[in-house]
Tab-separated table of C-alpha atoms in Angstrom:
chain	number	residue	atom	x	y	z
A	252	SER	CA	-12.007	12.101	-0.465
A	253	GLN	CA	-11.456	9.226	1.447
A	254	GLN	CA	-7.604	9.290	1.580
A	255	GLY	CA	-5.779	9.680	4.782
A	256	GLU	CA	-3.014	11.952	5.864
A	257	GLU	CA	-0.401	11.621	8.330
A	258	ASP	CA	1.041	13.401	10.388
A	259	PRO	CA	3.831	14.488	11.118
A	260	GLN	CA	5.330	14.259	7.142
A	261	ALA	CA	8.520	13.913	8.887
A	262	LEU	CA	10.219	12.745	12.588
A	263	SER	CA	13.500	12.396	13.638
A	264	ILE	CA	14.347	10.660	17.068
A	265	GLN	CA	17.229	8.951	18.682
A	266	GLU	CA	17.516	4.808	18.795
A	267	GLY	CA	15.918	4.276	22.795
A	268	GLU	CA	13.586	7.128	21.844
A	269	ASN	CA	9.491	6.708	21.046
A	270	ALA	CA	8.040	7.547	17.913
A	271	THR	CA	4.534	8.069	17.730
A	272	MET	CA	2.751	8.386	14.077
A	273	ASN	CA	-0.576	10.157	12.993
A	274	CYS	CA	-3.492	8.804	10.603
A	275	SER	CA	-6.573	10.962	9.995
A	276	TYR	CA	-8.710	9.675	7.422
A	277	LYS	CA	-12.235	11.323	6.418
A	278	THR	CA	-15.409	8.710	5.845
A	279	SER	CA	-16.279	5.793	7.598
A	280	ILE	CA	-13.983	2.599	7.527
A	281	ASN	CA	-14.222	-1.159	8.129
A	282	ASN	CA	-10.460	-1.212	9.500
A	283	LEU	CA	-7.812	0.666	8.950
A	284	GLN	CA	-3.451	-1.210	8.083
A	285	TRP	CA	-0.260	0.600	9.127
A	286	TYR	CA	2.778	-0.431	6.741
A	287	ARG	CA	6.291	0.451	6.543
A	288	GLN	CA	8.455	1.096	3.458
A	289	ASN	CA	12.035	1.446	3.503
A	290	SER	CA	13.719	3.273	0.692
A	291	GLY	CA	12.240	2.366	-2.625
A	292	ARG	CA	10.999	-0.867	-1.827
A	293	GLY	CA	7.699	-2.986	-1.240
A	294	LEU	CA	5.299	-2.282	1.686
A	295	VAL	CA	5.423	-4.253	4.867
A	296	HIS	CA	2.002	-4.945	7.085
A	297	LEU	CA	2.510	-4.330	10.339
A	298	ILE	CA	-0.979	-4.203	11.795
A	299	LEU	CA	-4.416	-4.022	11.154
A	300	ILE	CA	-6.801	-2.654	13.414
A	301	ARG	CA	-10.372	-2.785	13.399
A	302	SER	CA	-13.609	-0.166	13.224
A	303	ASN	CA	-14.700	-1.903	16.826
A	304	GLU	CA	-11.858	-2.446	18.422
A	305	ARG	CA	-10.115	0.793	19.990
A	306	GLU	CA	-6.218	-0.097	20.792
A	307	LYS	CA	-3.755	-3.157	18.886
A	308	HIS	CA	0.004	-4.195	20.158
A	309	SER	CA	2.381	-6.219	18.007
A	310	GLY	CA	5.998	-6.180	19.964
A	311	ARG	CA	7.178	-3.049	19.976
A	312	LEU	CA	3.413	-1.424	17.656
A	313	ARG	CA	0.972	0.321	19.267
A	314	VAL	CA	-2.474	1.251	17.639
A	315	THR	CA	-5.200	3.114	18.372
A	316	LEU	CA	-8.150	3.851	16.739
A	317	ASP	CA	-10.809	7.046	17.590
A	318	THR	CA	-13.771	5.966	15.087
A	319	SER	CA	-15.221	9.322	16.349
A	320	LYS	CA	-12.364	11.582	15.244
A	321	LYS	CA	-11.407	9.807	12.340
A	322	SER	CA	-7.959	9.150	13.851
A	323	SER	CA	-5.547	6.258	14.737
A	324	SER	CA	-1.911	6.550	15.820
A	325	LEU	CA	1.241	3.989	16.060
A	326	LEU	CA	3.438	4.200	18.545
A	327	ILE	CA	7.044	2.409	18.003
A	328	THR	CA	8.643	2.068	21.263
A	329	ALA	CA	12.172	1.720	21.838
A	330	SER	CA	13.269	3.005	18.322
A	331	ARG	CA	16.052	1.678	16.475
A	332	ALA	CA	18.307	2.612	13.399
A	333	ALA	CA	16.600	-0.725	11.445
A	334	ASP	CA	13.381	1.205	11.934
A	335	THR	CA	13.883	4.304	9.771
A	336	ALA	CA	11.957	4.428	7.087
A	337	SER	CA	8.575	5.750	5.658
A	338	TYR	CA	5.451	4.144	7.269
A	339	PHE	CA	1.371	5.149	6.268
A	340	CYS	CA	-2.030	4.317	6.978
A	341	ALA	CA	-4.509	2.867	4.664
A	342	THR	CA	-7.917	2.960	5.310
A	343	ASP	CA	-11.456	0.518	3.611
A	344	ALA	CA	-14.065	2.472	3.242
A	345	ARG	CA	-17.301	1.263	4.947
A	346	GLY	CA	-19.030	-1.073	4.158
A	347	SER	CA	-17.402	-1.707	0.805
A	348	THR	CA	-15.371	-5.459	0.289
A	349	LEU	CA	-14.187	-4.210	-3.275
A	350	GLY	CA	-10.220	-4.464	-2.183
A	351	ARG	CA	-9.322	-0.579	-2.599
A	352	LEU	CA	-7.109	0.754	0.066
A	353	TYR	CA	-7.305	4.776	0.081
A	354	PHE	CA	-3.548	5.942	1.502
A	355	GLY	CA	-1.710	9.169	2.927
A	356	ARG	CA	1.321	10.275	1.846
A	357	GLY	CA	2.886	9.171	4.782
A	358	THR	CA	5.801	10.137	7.693
A	359	GLN	CA	9.448	9.337	7.098
A	360	LEU	CA	10.669	8.327	10.490
A	361	THR	CA	14.764	9.096	10.696
A	362	VAL	CA	16.265	7.054	14.094
A	363	TRP	CA	19.953	8.369	14.431
A	364	PRO	CA	22.200	5.757	16.378
B	80	LYS	CA	5.077	-19.326	3.514
B	81	ALA	CA	5.686	-17.560	-0.247
B	82	GLY	CA	4.693	-13.749	0.164
B	83	VAL	CA	3.480	-11.901	-2.844
B	84	THR	CA	5.798	-12.035	-5.987
B	85	GLN	CA	5.990	-9.326	-8.569
B	86	THR	CA	8.485	-9.492	-12.392
B	87	PRO	CA	10.336	-8.258	-13.161
B	88	ARG	CA	11.885	-6.137	-10.168
B	89	TYR	CA	13.161	-3.780	-12.940
B	90	LEU	CA	12.294	-2.233	-16.457
B	91	ILE	CA	13.947	0.322	-18.406
B	92	LYS	CA	11.498	1.831	-21.370
B	93	THR	CA	11.389	3.688	-24.234
B	94	ARG	CA	8.292	5.828	-24.657
B	95	GLY	CA	5.674	4.517	-26.873
B	96	GLN	CA	6.849	1.233	-26.471
B	97	GLN	CA	4.376	-1.162	-24.106
B	98	VAL	CA	4.827	-2.700	-20.905
B	99	THR	CA	3.452	-5.865	-19.281
B	100	LEU	CA	4.325	-6.118	-14.858
B	101	SER	CA	3.042	-10.011	-13.188
B	102	CYS	CA	1.961	-10.405	-9.955
B	103	SER	CA	2.151	-13.995	-8.187
B	104	PRO	CA	-0.115	-13.281	-5.052
B	105	ILE	CA	0.310	-15.530	-1.964
B	106	SER	CA	-1.559	-18.911	-2.541
B	107	GLY	CA	-5.082	-19.367	-1.141
B	108	HIS	CA	-5.721	-15.390	-2.057
B	109	ARG	CA	-7.977	-14.274	-4.579
B	110	SER	CA	-8.091	-10.374	-4.183
B	111	VAL	CA	-5.061	-8.450	-6.509
B	112	SER	CA	-5.058	-5.031	-6.601
B	113	TRP	CA	-2.554	-2.997	-8.240
B	114	TYR	CA	-0.757	0.701	-7.266
B	115	GLN	CA	1.422	3.265	-8.550
B	116	GLN	CA	3.416	5.142	-6.331
B	117	THR	CA	4.957	8.042	-7.516
B	118	PRO	CA	7.286	10.954	-5.443
B	119	GLY	CA	4.523	13.758	-6.572
B	120	GLN	CA	1.090	12.078	-6.528
B	121	GLY	CA	2.310	9.008	-4.099
B	122	LEU	CA	0.318	5.705	-3.653
B	123	GLN	CA	-2.555	5.711	-6.473
B	124	PHE	CA	-5.463	2.942	-6.883
B	125	LEU	CA	-5.462	1.357	-10.605
B	126	PHE	CA	-7.234	-1.657	-10.247
B	127	GLU	CA	-8.828	-4.606	-8.324
B	128	TYR	CA	-9.104	-7.708	-9.217
B	129	PHE	CA	-11.256	-11.119	-7.918
B	130	SER	CA	-11.207	-14.458	-9.309
B	131	GLU	CA	-10.789	-13.221	-12.662
B	132	THR	CA	-13.371	-10.424	-12.366
B	133	GLN	CA	-12.507	-6.769	-12.616
B	134	ARG	CA	-14.104	-5.330	-9.472
B	135	ASN	CA	-12.800	-2.195	-9.001
B	136	LYS	CA	-10.840	0.584	-10.863
B	137	GLY	CA	-8.925	4.030	-9.791
B	138	ASN	CA	-8.691	7.286	-12.003
B	139	PHE	CA	-6.146	5.961	-14.982
B	140	PRO	CA	-6.614	6.210	-18.189
B	141	GLY	CA	-7.394	3.225	-20.461
B	142	ARG	CA	-3.425	2.620	-21.752
B	143	PHE	CA	-3.745	1.104	-18.140
B	144	SER	CA	-4.754	-2.582	-18.197
B	145	GLY	CA	-5.185	-5.589	-16.598
B	146	ARG	CA	-6.817	-8.843	-15.777
B	147	GLN	CA	-6.336	-11.959	-13.338
B	148	PHE	CA	-5.826	-15.315	-13.999
B	149	SER	CA	-7.561	-18.245	-12.751
B	150	ASN	CA	-4.704	-18.980	-10.166
B	151	SER	CA	-5.100	-15.958	-9.269
B	152	ARG	CA	-2.108	-14.440	-11.096
B	153	SER	CA	-2.419	-11.063	-11.736
B	154	GLU	CA	-0.557	-8.845	-14.627
B	155	MET	CA	-0.906	-4.929	-15.362
B	156	ASN	CA	-0.349	-3.750	-19.298
B	157	VAL	CA	0.487	0.258	-20.020
B	158	SER	CA	0.579	1.030	-23.565
B	159	THR	CA	2.292	3.536	-25.294
B	160	LEU	CA	4.186	4.897	-21.942
B	161	GLU	CA	4.754	7.843	-21.490
B	162	LEU	CA	7.582	9.663	-19.321
B	163	GLY	CA	5.161	10.060	-16.409
B	164	ASP	CA	4.458	6.858	-15.940
B	165	SER	CA	7.301	6.258	-14.343
B	166	ALA	CA	6.468	5.546	-11.472
B	167	LEU	CA	7.140	1.917	-8.148
B	168	TYR	CA	4.620	-0.466	-9.031
B	169	LEU	CA	3.474	-2.090	-6.433
B	170	CYS	CA	0.696	-5.211	-5.380
B	171	ALA	CA	-0.912	-6.651	-3.201
B	172	SER	CA	-2.854	-9.687	-2.133
B	173	SER	CA	-5.318	-10.527	0.006
B	174	LEU	CA	-8.201	-13.333	1.572
B	175	GLY	CA	-10.664	-10.798	-0.198
B	176	GLY	CA	-13.509	-8.707	2.484
B	177	GLU	CA	-11.990	-7.084	5.427
B	178	THR	CA	-8.535	-8.438	5.940
B	179	GLU	CA	-5.025	-7.765	5.507
B	180	ALA	CA	-3.810	-7.028	2.295
B	181	PHE	CA	-0.185	-7.901	1.701
B	182	PHE	CA	2.396	-5.959	-0.622
B	183	GLY	CA	4.843	-7.270	-3.043
B	184	GLN	CA	8.166	-5.602	-3.309
B	185	GLY	CA	7.223	-3.927	-6.546
B	186	THR	CA	8.581	-2.760	-10.134
B	187	ARG	CA	10.494	-0.085	-10.397
B	188	LEU	CA	9.634	0.718	-13.813
B	189	THR	CA	11.115	3.980	-15.653
B	190	VAL	CA	10.277	4.810	-19.188
B	191	VAL	CA	12.641	6.961	-21.436
């Protein structure tokens, strides 16, 4: 299965601290996307990183991709209580453009004020 | 521009009934995909449509079906509902190919 896995399953930190979440996947990809989901709501797109990119930034977010290790990390700097949510990575399948994304189980991030 | 719109937001149905969920993609997006999210199974792919053609289908029974219209709006239908169909159903739209996929707020289906 292509399905990715996020690590850790749960992360609890104080406001102002950095939060790092990891994602591993199994087969070659075209790109990897990170999403945030607040309790029971839709997925919010955070960032897309392509297989030929190693690092990407967006505001307080930094994403890295290591295709040799089939892994990615999401760093949220100076976290806020509003960052409390579940975070998912999603991959496609190399050579496929058929719109299917493979998700892991997510990391539940709790940021305490 | 407007995001992905899913209707209705909440549904309660009885076992054996059928249900139709709707998804309006972002303007200009031709790919719409559907996912089921449950606490036990996580996010599972149902199917994907591009320009009214189903290109990809997940491992769900035939009770789950969908279609896409010429304006790219999509519907999914679940017939003969079972308790286990209770879930959050999410649709995503994209331009197709290797581009970002944007999700709607989901439809929370409860089967009683």
